[in-house]
Amino acid sequence: MTSNMRPLNSKKGEVPSHGRENCGVSDQAFHGKCQSCDSVGKSPHSRANGVSLKESGTCSFSCDHANALLVDGPKGSPARPGHIDSTNCDQHGCLHAKNESCMPCNDLQEESDREQAGDTLDDLFFFNDEEDDDIDWEPSARLAENRWFCLNCTMPNLDEVKHCLNCHELKGSEVAAGYDVFKTHIARAALVSADTASVLVSTAIGFDERMLLHSEMETKPNPHPERPNRLRAIAASLAAAGIFPSKCALVPPREITKEELVMVHTSDHVESVEQTKNMLYSYFTSDTYANGHSACAAKLAAGLCADLASLIVSGRVRNGFALVRPPGHHAGVKQAMGFCLHNNAAVAALAAQKAGAKKVLIVDWDVHHGNGTQEIFEGNKSILYISLHRHEDGSFYPGTGAADEVGVLDGKGFSVNIPWSCGGVGDNDYIFAFQHVVLPIATEFAPDITIISAGFDAARGDPLGCCDVTPAGYSQMTSMLTACSEGKLLVILEGGYNLRSISSSATEVVKVLLADGPSYGTDAAAPSKEGMQTVLHVLDIQRKYWPVLVPIFASLQAQQGQTSSKYANAENKLKRRMLMGGPGPVWWKWGSKRLLYEILFEGRRPRKSKARGK
């Protein structure tokens, strides 16, 4: 997941790159400024409890100039992937009316009218006039002209281009079109819960359609990367592969309770998310949005993750896949950021411990560091957090996750960060890091359950991650982790913004959970030079806390030394030849033979020495 807000460990004014530069689209294209009112990508707004409250009539691309730039649809209502048609909500059963915290779809217009009539929300929040420092990620209105945004990866393209330059998707193609097939199967899926499970269920899936109602309501020409179609695309892929509902059970959804959330977040943070249900839309940061349904969606996501973890630890379910949003690993103790509202993995870890797990392993392979998860557990030695992510010396969002961030107090050594120094990292580097860092530490830790924060934004073609992990790579990493806790594995969806990539990758991961995936050998992967350097750096730091890494570090260091010596010897030979002169046979280097060569073959007069030339 990503955001352009200032990183937690940076100086004010420094903004880590989100990685789009490797995709050929400059960051300038994503830092918007309204051309009519000179407002930088967002409307004037106030803040309270970390929430930006937006009212009708403010700018934020709603002025006349912006309305002229909408890609499709009538003025004020652009075509946006993932927005639910309120006229079809009851027909499709996308709302559970029993849950009072989730507004019905057909009430959105009434809610909008009520706010426009003068409900300014002053009675709900204490306002201050401090402006947000964040830089908006959305493209400028100027660049929205004569552009179309790919429905698969959200990247902008010129009108004359028919296939997306980033993911090669055909203009206007609908990737999540097969979701309706998945939807028809929901009613026929077997349900599993603590009360109903009498036999062991192989794989359970956590999903609820109300999470699709969490979407960006503000009128903008470009789709937000974290959009409802992410879930639809994965669901459609699972149905097309014959995985759901025939091979998986479904976990009954429930909203997480406040008592469970305050074990992870502060009560102020929980309340600030809850209050968004009273607003048409709001922003915690420039790219972390909420609407009237977001509090419900976030509580559903956390509740599904908690119940899946409990079912797995109790032995009623072997493993599970949480098909949830909004994502969670950036949400810290007291802040929402990076598209995340509540930390789903953290809630699941504590639920697993409540169900009887003494030790929990969290492996986070999202391309962005899970700063929220690390913050929550950095002093807890019963929960081991391992993250593989782009870092680039803190210039990649969120700027945290350096190799020397190892935890604090009793938790030292229980935060393991593998920070890639560049983009483009692929399967071999990830597998190599798993073989030499992740699995040795995990085996020594011996967790009772393994939770994967499975962001698929390191996948090939992702617009924000710009890395090169394939579905086979994700499948192999999942397979390698199944042995860590005797198969008790919970996979929780985090980021991933190329619909083709996340759907194919998630499907391969679920196949591994079902034991339907391909088997992989144990051959050592050949990492890139940068990948080897990163792994060696991590081993050098973590061997102080994990003795199992000491011989691994020594072995790799020796191999690296031999390789370096071989290259150094070849380079030294080349340098010696260059220093001895220009072209010509080797024998010319000595005495009179060199003079003879210069006279006969090059027609040059012998060069005088410095002594003779004085």
Coordinates of C-alpha atoms in Angstrom, one line a residue:
M1 CA 0.0 0.0 0.0
T2 CA 1.1 3.5 -0.4
S3 CA 0.8 7.1 0.3
N4 CA 2.7 10.3 -0.3
M5 CA 2.5 11.5 3.2
R6 CA 5.7 12.4 5.0
P7 CA 7.4 9.2 6.4
L8 CA 7.4 8.7 10.2
N9 CA 11.2 9.0 10.4
S10 CA 11.8 11.8 7.9
K11 CA 12.3 15.5 8.3
K12 CA 9.4 17.7 7.6
G13 CA 9.1 18.3 3.9
E14 CA 10.7 15.1 2.9
V15 CA 8.3 12.8 1.1
P16 CA 9.3 9.2 0.2
S17 CA 8.6 8.2 -3.3
H18 CA 5.8 5.7 -3.9
G19 CA 7.6 4.0 -6.7
R20 CA 5.8 5.2 -9.8
E21 CA 9.0 6.6 -11.2
N22 CA 10.0 3.1 -12.3
C23 CA 6.8 2.8 -14.3
G24 CA 7.7 5.8 -16.5
V25 CA 5.2 8.1 -14.9
S26 CA 6.7 11.0 -13.0
D27 CA 5.6 11.9 -9.5
Q28 CA 4.6 15.3 -10.8
A29 CA 1.6 13.6 -12.5
F30 CA 0.3 12.5 -9.1
H31 CA 0.6 15.7 -7.2
G32 CA -2.5 17.6 -8.2
K33 CA -3.3 21.3 -8.1
C34 CA -6.7 22.8 -9.1
Q35 CA -6.3 25.2 -11.9
S36 CA -9.3 27.3 -10.9
C37 CA -8.8 27.9 -7.2
D38 CA -5.1 27.1 -6.7
S39 CA -5.9 24.4 -4.1
V40 CA -3.3 21.7 -4.1
G41 CA -5.2 18.6 -4.8
K42 CA -7.6 18.9 -1.9
S43 CA -10.3 21.1 -0.5
P44 CA -9.9 23.4 2.4
H45 CA -10.8 21.4 5.4
S46 CA -10.5 21.0 9.1
R47 CA -9.1 18.1 11.1
A48 CA -10.0 16.3 14.3
N49 CA -8.8 13.0 15.7
G50 CA -6.8 12.7 12.5
V51 CA -9.8 12.9 10.2
S52 CA -10.1 15.6 7.5
L53 CA -13.7 16.6 7.3
K54 CA -14.9 17.6 3.8
E55 CA -18.1 19.6 3.3
S56 CA -20.1 20.2 0.2
G57 CA -19.2 23.3 -1.8
T58 CA -15.4 23.1 -1.3
C59 CA -13.0 22.8 -4.2
S60 CA -11.2 19.4 -4.4
F61 CA -11.8 19.0 -8.1
S62 CA -15.5 19.9 -7.8
C63 CA -15.1 23.3 -9.4
D64 CA -16.3 23.9 -13.0
H65 CA -12.8 23.4 -14.4
A66 CA -12.6 20.0 -12.9
N67 CA -16.0 19.0 -14.0
A68 CA -15.0 19.6 -17.6
L69 CA -12.2 17.0 -17.2
L70 CA -14.3 14.0 -16.1
V71 CA -13.4 11.0 -18.2
D72 CA -16.8 9.5 -18.6
G73 CA -20.4 10.1 -17.4
P74 CA -22.4 13.3 -16.9
K75 CA -21.1 16.3 -15.1
G76 CA -20.5 15.7 -11.4
S77 CA -20.8 11.9 -11.8
P78 CA -17.7 10.4 -13.5
A79 CA -17.6 6.7 -14.4
R80 CA -15.6 5.1 -11.6
P81 CA -14.8 1.4 -11.1
G82 CA -16.1 -0.1 -7.9
H83 CA -18.9 2.3 -7.1
I84 CA -22.1 0.4 -6.3
D85 CA -25.2 1.4 -8.1
S86 CA -27.6 2.2 -5.3
T87 CA -30.6 1.1 -7.4
N88 CA -29.4 -2.5 -7.4
C89 CA -28.3 -2.8 -3.8
D90 CA -31.3 -4.6 -2.4
Q91 CA -31.5 -6.8 -5.5
H92 CA -27.9 -8.0 -5.1
G93 CA -28.1 -8.3 -1.3
C94 CA -25.0 -6.2 -0.7
L95 CA -26.3 -4.9 2.6
H96 CA -27.3 -6.5 5.9
A97 CA -30.0 -4.2 7.2
K98 CA -29.6 -5.7 10.7
N99 CA -26.3 -4.0 11.1
E100 CA -27.1 -0.4 12.1
S101 CA -23.6 0.9 11.6
C102 CA -23.6 0.3 7.8
M103 CA -25.8 2.8 5.9
P104 CA -28.0 1.3 3.1
C105 CA -26.9 2.2 -0.4
N106 CA -30.2 4.0 -1.2
D107 CA -29.7 6.2 1.8
L108 CA -26.6 7.8 0.4
Q109 CA -28.6 10.5 -1.5
E110 CA -30.7 11.3 1.5
E111 CA -27.5 11.6 3.6
S112 CA -25.9 13.8 1.0
D113 CA -29.0 16.1 0.9
R114 CA -29.0 16.3 4.7
E115 CA -25.4 17.4 4.8
Q116 CA -25.8 19.9 2.0
A117 CA -28.8 21.4 3.8
G118 CA -26.4 22.6 6.5
D119 CA -25.3 19.8 8.8
T120 CA -21.7 21.0 9.2
L121 CA -20.7 18.3 11.8
D122 CA -19.5 21.0 14.3
D123 CA -21.4 19.3 17.0
L124 CA -19.4 16.0 16.5
F125 CA -15.8 17.3 16.3
F126 CA -13.5 19.9 17.7
F127 CA -12.1 21.8 14.8
N128 CA -8.7 23.4 14.3
D129 CA -7.5 25.2 11.3
E130 CA -4.1 23.3 10.9
E131 CA -3.6 22.3 7.3
D132 CA -2.5 18.8 6.4
D133 CA 1.1 18.5 5.3
D134 CA 0.4 15.6 3.0
I135 CA 0.9 15.9 -0.7
D136 CA -2.0 14.5 -2.7
W137 CA -1.4 11.5 -4.8
E138 CA -4.0 12.2 -7.5
P139 CA -3.0 13.5 -10.9
S140 CA -3.4 17.2 -11.7
A141 CA -6.4 18.4 -13.6
R142 CA -4.2 19.5 -16.3
L143 CA -2.8 16.0 -16.9
A144 CA -6.4 14.6 -16.8
E145 CA -7.1 16.2 -20.2
N146 CA -7.0 13.8 -23.1
R147 CA -6.2 10.9 -20.8
W148 CA -7.8 7.6 -19.9
F149 CA -7.2 5.7 -16.8
C150 CA -6.6 1.9 -17.0
L151 CA -9.3 0.0 -15.2
N152 CA -6.8 -2.7 -14.4
C153 CA -3.9 -0.8 -12.9
T154 CA -5.3 2.9 -12.7
M155 CA -2.4 4.3 -14.6
P156 CA -3.0 7.3 -17.0
N157 CA -2.6 6.9 -20.7
L158 CA -2.9 9.2 -23.7
D159 CA -6.2 9.0 -25.7
E160 CA -4.5 7.7 -28.8
V161 CA -3.0 4.7 -26.9
K162 CA -5.2 1.7 -27.1
H163 CA -3.4 -0.5 -24.6
C164 CA -2.1 0.6 -21.2
L165 CA 1.6 1.4 -21.3
N166 CA 2.1 -0.1 -17.8
C167 CA 0.1 -3.4 -17.9
H168 CA -0.9 -3.6 -21.6
E169 CA -4.6 -3.9 -20.7
L170 CA -7.0 -3.0 -23.5
K171 CA -8.6 0.4 -23.0
G172 CA -12.0 0.1 -21.3
S173 CA -11.7 -3.6 -20.5
E174 CA -13.5 -4.7 -17.3
V175 CA -11.3 -7.1 -15.4
A176 CA -13.7 -7.9 -12.6
A177 CA -16.6 -8.8 -14.9
G178 CA -16.8 -12.4 -13.5
Y179 CA -17.7 -11.3 -10.0
D180 CA -21.4 -12.0 -10.6
V181 CA -20.6 -15.7 -10.9
F182 CA -18.9 -15.7 -7.5
K183 CA -21.8 -13.7 -6.1
T184 CA -24.3 -16.4 -7.1
H185 CA -22.3 -19.0 -5.2
I186 CA -22.3 -17.1 -1.8
A187 CA -25.7 -18.4 -0.7
R188 CA -24.6 -22.0 -1.5
A189 CA -21.3 -21.9 0.2
A190 CA -20.8 -24.0 3.4
L191 CA -20.5 -21.9 6.5
V192 CA -18.0 -22.6 9.3
S193 CA -17.9 -21.1 12.8
A194 CA -17.0 -22.0 16.3
D195 CA -20.6 -23.2 16.8
T196 CA -21.2 -25.1 13.6
A197 CA -17.8 -26.7 12.8
S198 CA -18.0 -30.4 13.8
V199 CA -15.3 -31.7 11.4
L200 CA -12.0 -30.2 10.2
V201 CA -12.5 -27.8 7.3
S202 CA -9.5 -27.6 4.9
T203 CA -9.7 -23.9 3.9
A204 CA -12.0 -21.1 4.9
I205 CA -12.5 -17.8 3.2
G206 CA -13.5 -14.6 4.9
F207 CA -15.6 -12.2 2.7
D208 CA -18.6 -9.9 3.0
E209 CA -20.1 -7.7 0.3
R210 CA -20.5 -4.7 2.6
M211 CA -16.7 -4.2 2.3
L212 CA -17.3 -3.2 -1.4
L213 CA -19.2 -0.1 -0.1
H214 CA -16.0 1.4 1.1
S215 CA -15.0 3.7 -1.8
E216 CA -13.8 7.2 -2.5
M217 CA -16.9 9.4 -2.8
E218 CA -15.1 12.6 -3.9
T219 CA -15.5 13.4 -7.6
K220 CA -12.1 12.9 -9.3
P221 CA -11.2 12.0 -12.8
N222 CA -8.9 9.2 -11.8
P223 CA -9.7 5.9 -9.9
H224 CA -8.2 5.5 -6.4
P225 CA -5.8 2.5 -6.4
E226 CA -7.5 1.0 -3.3
R227 CA -10.9 0.4 -4.9
P228 CA -13.7 -2.2 -4.5
N229 CA -12.9 -3.9 -7.8
R230 CA -9.8 -5.4 -6.1
L231 CA -12.0 -7.8 -4.2
R232 CA -14.3 -8.4 -7.1
A233 CA -11.3 -9.4 -9.3
I234 CA -10.0 -11.9 -6.8
A235 CA -13.4 -13.3 -6.1
A236 CA -14.1 -13.7 -9.9
S237 CA -10.7 -15.5 -10.3
L238 CA -11.5 -17.9 -7.4
A239 CA -14.8 -18.8 -9.0
A240 CA -13.3 -19.2 -12.5
A241 CA -10.7 -21.6 -11.1
G242 CA -13.4 -23.8 -9.5
I243 CA -12.1 -23.0 -6.0
F244 CA -15.2 -21.3 -4.6
P245 CA -17.6 -22.6 -3.3
S246 CA -16.8 -26.2 -4.0
K247 CA -13.5 -26.4 -2.2
C248 CA -13.8 -23.7 0.4
A249 CA -16.0 -22.9 3.3
L250 CA -17.2 -19.4 4.2
V251 CA -16.8 -17.7 7.6
P252 CA -19.9 -15.9 8.8
P253 CA -19.1 -12.1 8.9
R254 CA -19.2 -10.1 12.1
E255 CA -18.1 -6.6 13.0
I256 CA -15.1 -6.5 15.5
T257 CA -16.0 -5.1 18.9
K258 CA -14.6 -1.9 20.3
E259 CA -13.1 -4.0 23.2
E260 CA -11.1 -6.1 20.7
L261 CA -10.0 -3.0 18.8
V262 CA -8.6 -1.2 21.8
M263 CA -6.3 -4.1 22.4
V264 CA -4.5 -2.8 19.3
H265 CA -5.4 0.8 18.8
T266 CA -6.1 3.7 21.2
S267 CA -9.7 4.4 22.0
D268 CA -9.4 7.9 20.3
H269 CA -8.4 6.2 17.0
V270 CA -11.2 3.7 17.2
E271 CA -13.7 6.5 17.8
S272 CA -12.3 8.6 15.0
V273 CA -12.9 5.8 12.5
E274 CA -16.3 5.1 14.0
Q275 CA -17.4 8.7 13.5
T276 CA -16.8 8.6 9.8
K277 CA -20.2 6.8 9.5
N278 CA -21.8 10.2 10.1
M279 CA -20.1 11.8 7.2
L280 CA -20.6 11.6 3.5
Y281 CA -16.9 11.3 3.0
S282 CA -13.7 12.2 4.9
Y283 CA -9.9 11.8 4.8
F284 CA -7.4 10.7 7.4
T285 CA -4.5 11.6 5.1
S286 CA -4.6 12.9 1.6
D287 CA -5.0 9.4 0.2
T288 CA -6.6 7.5 3.1
Y289 CA -10.3 8.1 2.6
A290 CA -13.5 7.1 4.3
N291 CA -17.2 7.3 3.5
G292 CA -20.4 6.5 5.5
H293 CA -19.8 2.8 5.0
S294 CA -16.0 2.7 5.8
A295 CA -16.3 2.1 9.6
C296 CA -18.6 -0.9 8.9
A297 CA -16.2 -2.3 6.3
A298 CA -13.1 -1.8 8.5
K299 CA -14.8 -3.6 11.4
L300 CA -16.0 -6.4 9.2
A301 CA -12.5 -6.9 7.8
A302 CA -11.0 -7.0 11.3
G303 CA -13.8 -9.3 12.6
L304 CA -13.3 -11.8 9.8
C305 CA -9.6 -11.9 10.4
A306 CA -10.0 -12.4 14.1
D307 CA -12.5 -15.3 13.6
L308 CA -10.4 -17.0 11.0
A309 CA -7.4 -16.9 13.4
S310 CA -9.4 -18.3 16.2
L311 CA -10.8 -21.1 14.1
I312 CA -7.4 -22.1 12.8
V313 CA -5.8 -22.1 16.3
S314 CA -8.7 -24.1 17.7
G315 CA -8.3 -26.8 15.0
R316 CA -11.7 -26.3 13.4
V317 CA -10.1 -24.9 10.2
R318 CA -6.7 -25.9 8.8
N319 CA -6.0 -22.6 7.1
G320 CA -7.8 -19.6 5.7
F321 CA -7.7 -16.6 3.3
A322 CA -9.2 -13.3 4.4
L323 CA -10.5 -11.5 1.3
V324 CA -10.9 -8.2 3.0
R325 CA -10.5 -4.5 2.7
P326 CA -9.7 -1.8 3.7
P327 CA -6.2 -3.1 4.2
G328 CA -4.5 -2.7 7.6
H329 CA -0.7 -3.0 8.0
H330 CA 0.0 0.7 7.9
A331 CA -2.6 1.4 10.7
G332 CA -0.7 2.0 13.9
V333 CA -1.5 2.4 17.5
K334 CA -3.2 5.8 17.0
Q335 CA -3.2 6.6 13.3
A336 CA -4.8 5.6 10.0
M337 CA -2.7 6.0 6.9
G338 CA -1.6 4.4 3.7
F339 CA -5.2 3.4 2.8
C340 CA -5.5 1.5 6.2
L341 CA -8.0 2.1 9.0
H342 CA -7.7 -0.8 11.4
N343 CA -4.7 -3.2 11.6
N344 CA -6.3 -6.6 10.5
A345 CA -3.1 -8.7 11.0
A346 CA -2.6 -7.3 14.5
V347 CA -6.2 -8.0 15.5
A348 CA -5.8 -11.5 14.1
A349 CA -2.6 -12.1 16.0
L350 CA -4.1 -11.2 19.4
A351 CA -7.3 -13.2 18.6
A352 CA -5.0 -16.2 17.9
Q353 CA -3.3 -15.8 21.3
K354 CA -6.7 -15.5 23.0
A355 CA -7.6 -18.8 21.3
G356 CA -4.5 -20.5 22.8
A357 CA -1.5 -19.7 20.5
K358 CA 1.5 -18.8 22.6
K359 CA 3.7 -17.6 19.7
V360 CA 2.5 -15.9 16.4
L361 CA 4.6 -15.3 13.3
I362 CA 3.6 -12.5 11.0
V363 CA 5.3 -12.5 7.6
D364 CA 4.6 -9.3 5.6
W365 CA 5.5 -9.5 1.9
D366 CA 3.6 -6.3 0.8
V367 CA 6.0 -4.1 -1.1
H368 CA 5.6 -1.4 1.5
H369 CA 6.8 -1.8 5.1
G370 CA 4.0 -2.5 7.6
N371 CA 5.0 0.3 9.9
G372 CA 1.7 -0.1 11.9
T373 CA 2.2 -3.8 12.6
Q374 CA 5.8 -3.2 13.6
E375 CA 4.9 -0.4 15.9
I376 CA 2.1 -2.4 17.6
F377 CA 4.4 -5.4 18.4
E378 CA 7.9 -4.0 18.5
G379 CA 8.2 -4.7 22.3
N380 CA 6.4 -8.1 22.2
K381 CA 8.6 -11.1 22.0
S382 CA 5.7 -13.5 21.6
I383 CA 4.8 -12.1 18.2
L384 CA 7.6 -12.2 15.6
Y385 CA 7.2 -9.7 12.7
I386 CA 9.2 -10.3 9.4
S387 CA 8.8 -7.9 6.5
L388 CA 10.2 -7.9 3.0
H389 CA 9.7 -4.5 1.3
R390 CA 11.2 -1.8 -0.9
H391 CA 13.0 0.7 1.3
E392 CA 15.8 2.5 -0.7
D393 CA 17.3 4.1 2.3
G394 CA 13.9 5.4 3.5
S395 CA 12.9 7.1 0.3
F396 CA 10.2 4.6 -0.5
Y397 CA 6.9 4.9 1.4
P398 CA 6.4 4.9 4.4
G399 CA 10.2 5.3 5.0
T400 CA 10.4 2.9 7.9
G401 CA 11.7 -0.7 8.0
A402 CA 15.5 -0.3 7.9
A403 CA 17.4 -3.5 8.7
D404 CA 18.5 -2.1 12.0
E405 CA 15.0 -1.7 13.2
V406 CA 14.9 -4.9 15.3
G407 CA 12.4 -4.1 18.1
V408 CA 12.7 -2.5 21.5
L409 CA 13.1 -3.8 25.1
D410 CA 12.1 -7.4 25.4
G411 CA 11.1 -7.4 21.7
K412 CA 14.7 -6.8 20.4
G413 CA 15.3 -9.3 17.6
F414 CA 11.6 -9.9 17.0
S415 CA 11.2 -7.3 14.3
V416 CA 13.1 -8.6 11.2
N417 CA 13.2 -6.2 8.2
I418 CA 14.5 -7.2 4.8
P419 CA 14.7 -3.8 3.0
W420 CA 15.3 -4.0 -0.8
S421 CA 17.5 -1.2 -2.0
C422 CA 15.8 -0.8 -5.4
G423 CA 12.8 -1.6 -7.4
G424 CA 12.4 -4.5 -9.9
V425 CA 13.0 -7.2 -7.2
G426 CA 11.7 -10.6 -8.4
D427 CA 11.1 -14.2 -7.5
N428 CA 14.7 -15.2 -7.0
D429 CA 15.5 -12.4 -4.5
Y430 CA 12.4 -13.2 -2.4
I431 CA 13.0 -17.0 -2.5
F432 CA 16.6 -16.4 -1.6
A433 CA 15.6 -14.2 1.4
F434 CA 13.1 -16.8 2.5
Q435 CA 15.7 -19.6 2.4
H436 CA 18.4 -17.7 4.2
V437 CA 16.5 -15.4 6.6
V438 CA 12.8 -16.0 6.9
L439 CA 12.7 -19.8 7.3
P440 CA 15.7 -20.2 9.6
I441 CA 14.3 -17.6 12.0
A442 CA 10.8 -19.0 11.7
T443 CA 11.9 -22.5 12.4
E444 CA 13.8 -21.5 15.5
F445 CA 10.9 -19.3 16.7
A446 CA 8.5 -22.3 16.2
P447 CA 5.2 -20.4 16.0
D448 CA 1.8 -21.9 16.7
I449 CA 0.2 -20.0 13.8
T450 CA 1.6 -18.1 10.8
I451 CA -0.2 -15.0 9.5
I452 CA 0.8 -13.6 6.1
S453 CA 0.2 -9.9 5.4
A454 CA -0.3 -10.7 1.8
G455 CA 0.0 -7.5 -0.3
F456 CA 0.4 -8.3 -3.9
D457 CA 1.8 -4.9 -4.9
A458 CA 5.3 -6.4 -5.4
A459 CA 3.8 -8.3 -8.3
R460 CA 4.8 -7.8 -11.9
G461 CA 2.9 -4.9 -13.4
D462 CA 1.8 -3.2 -10.2
P463 CA 1.6 0.6 -10.6
L464 CA 2.9 1.4 -7.1
G465 CA 5.3 -1.4 -6.3
C466 CA 7.2 -1.7 -9.6
C467 CA 8.7 -5.0 -8.7
D468 CA 8.7 -8.4 -10.5
V469 CA 7.2 -11.2 -8.3
T470 CA 5.1 -13.7 -10.3
P471 CA 2.1 -15.8 -9.2
A472 CA 4.5 -18.7 -9.1
G473 CA 6.7 -16.8 -6.7
Y474 CA 3.9 -16.1 -4.3
S475 CA 2.8 -19.7 -4.5
Q476 CA 6.3 -20.9 -3.6
M477 CA 6.6 -18.5 -0.7
T478 CA 3.3 -19.7 0.7
S479 CA 4.3 -23.3 0.3
M480 CA 7.5 -22.6 2.2
L481 CA 5.6 -21.1 5.1
T482 CA 3.1 -24.0 5.5
A483 CA 5.7 -26.0 7.4
C484 CA 6.4 -23.3 10.0
S485 CA 3.4 -23.9 12.2
E486 CA 2.2 -27.4 11.1
G487 CA 0.1 -25.9 8.3
K488 CA -1.8 -23.4 10.5
L489 CA -1.7 -20.5 8.1
L490 CA -3.8 -17.4 7.7
V491 CA -3.4 -15.2 4.6
I492 CA -4.8 -11.7 4.9
L493 CA -5.1 -9.4 1.8
E494 CA -3.2 -6.1 2.1
G495 CA -2.2 -4.1 -1.0
G496 CA -2.0 -4.9 -4.7
Y497 CA -3.4 -2.6 -7.4
N498 CA -3.1 -4.4 -10.7
L499 CA -6.3 -6.4 -10.9
R500 CA -4.8 -9.1 -13.2
S501 CA -1.8 -9.5 -10.9
I502 CA -3.6 -9.7 -7.6
S503 CA -6.3 -12.0 -8.8
S504 CA -3.9 -14.5 -10.4
S505 CA -1.5 -14.3 -7.5
A506 CA -4.2 -14.7 -4.8
T507 CA -5.6 -17.7 -6.7
E508 CA -2.2 -19.4 -6.7
V509 CA -1.9 -18.8 -3.0
V510 CA -5.3 -20.3 -2.2
K511 CA -4.4 -23.3 -4.3
V512 CA -1.4 -23.9 -2.0
L513 CA -3.7 -23.7 1.0
L514 CA -5.9 -26.3 -0.6
A515 CA -2.8 -28.5 -1.4
D516 CA -3.7 -28.1 -5.1
G517 CA -0.6 -25.9 -6.0
P518 CA 2.5 -27.2 -7.7
S519 CA 5.3 -28.7 -5.7
Y520 CA 8.6 -26.9 -5.7
G521 CA 12.2 -28.1 -5.3
T522 CA 14.6 -26.9 -2.6
D523 CA 17.3 -25.6 -5.0
A524 CA 18.9 -22.4 -3.9
A525 CA 17.7 -19.4 -5.8
A526 CA 20.3 -17.1 -7.4
P527 CA 19.7 -13.6 -6.2
S528 CA 20.7 -10.4 -7.8
K529 CA 23.8 -8.5 -6.6
E530 CA 21.6 -6.0 -4.7
G531 CA 19.5 -8.9 -3.2
M532 CA 22.6 -10.6 -2.0
Q533 CA 23.9 -7.4 -0.4
T534 CA 20.5 -6.8 1.4
V535 CA 20.4 -10.4 2.7
L536 CA 24.0 -10.2 4.0
H537 CA 23.3 -6.9 5.7
V538 CA 20.2 -8.4 7.4
L539 CA 22.1 -11.5 8.5
D540 CA 24.9 -9.4 9.9
I541 CA 22.4 -7.5 12.1
Q542 CA 20.0 -10.4 13.1
R543 CA 22.7 -13.0 13.9
K544 CA 23.1 -11.2 17.2
Y545 CA 19.6 -12.3 18.1
W546 CA 19.2 -15.6 16.2
P547 CA 22.2 -17.9 16.5
V548 CA 20.9 -20.1 13.6
L549 CA 22.0 -17.3 11.3
V550 CA 25.7 -17.3 12.3
P551 CA 26.8 -20.2 10.0
I552 CA 24.5 -19.0 7.2
F553 CA 26.1 -15.5 7.3
A554 CA 29.6 -17.0 7.3
S555 CA 28.9 -19.3 4.4
L556 CA 27.3 -16.5 2.3
Q557 CA 30.1 -14.1 3.2
A558 CA 32.7 -16.7 2.0
Q559 CA 30.8 -17.2 -1.2
Q560 CA 30.5 -13.5 -1.8
G561 CA 34.2 -13.1 -1.0
Q562 CA 35.2 -15.8 -3.6
T563 CA 32.9 -14.2 -6.2
S564 CA 34.3 -10.8 -5.4
S565 CA 37.9 -12.1 -5.6
K566 CA 37.3 -13.7 -9.0
Y567 CA 35.8 -10.5 -10.4
A568 CA 38.6 -8.5 -8.7
N569 CA 41.3 -10.7 -10.3
A570 CA 39.8 -10.3 -13.7
E571 CA 39.5 -6.6 -13.3
N572 CA 43.1 -6.3 -12.1
K573 CA 44.4 -8.2 -15.1
L574 CA 42.5 -5.8 -17.4
K575 CA 43.8 -2.8 -15.5
R576 CA 47.4 -4.1 -15.7
R577 CA 47.1 -4.5 -19.5
M578 CA 45.7 -1.0 -19.9
L579 CA 48.5 0.5 -17.7
M580 CA 51.2 -1.1 -19.8
G581 CA 50.2 0.8 -22.9
G582 CA 47.8 0.8 -25.9
P583 CA 47.4 -1.8 -28.6
G584 CA 50.0 -4.2 -29.6
P585 CA 51.4 -7.6 -28.6
V586 CA 52.6 -8.4 -25.1
W587 CA 56.3 -8.5 -25.9
W588 CA 56.3 -4.8 -26.9
K589 CA 56.3 -3.8 -23.3
W590 CA 60.0 -4.7 -22.8
G591 CA 63.0 -2.6 -23.9
S592 CA 64.1 -2.3 -27.5
K593 CA 61.4 -4.6 -28.8
R594 CA 58.9 -1.9 -27.9
L595 CA 60.9 0.7 -29.7
L596 CA 61.2 -1.5 -32.8
Y597 CA 57.4 -2.1 -32.8
E598 CA 56.7 1.6 -32.6
I599 CA 59.1 2.4 -35.5
L600 CA 58.2 -0.4 -37.9
F601 CA 54.5 -0.9 -37.3
E602 CA 53.2 2.4 -36.1
G603 CA 55.6 4.8 -37.9
R604 CA 56.2 6.7 -34.7
R605 CA 59.6 8.0 -33.5
P606 CA 60.8 6.7 -30.2
R607 CA 59.5 8.7 -27.2
K608 CA 62.1 10.5 -25.2
S609 CA 62.3 9.9 -21.5
K610 CA 61.9 12.7 -19.1
A611 CA 65.6 12.7 -18.3
R612 CA 66.6 13.0 -22.0
G613 CA 64.0 15.6 -22.7
K614 CA 65.3 18.1 -20.2

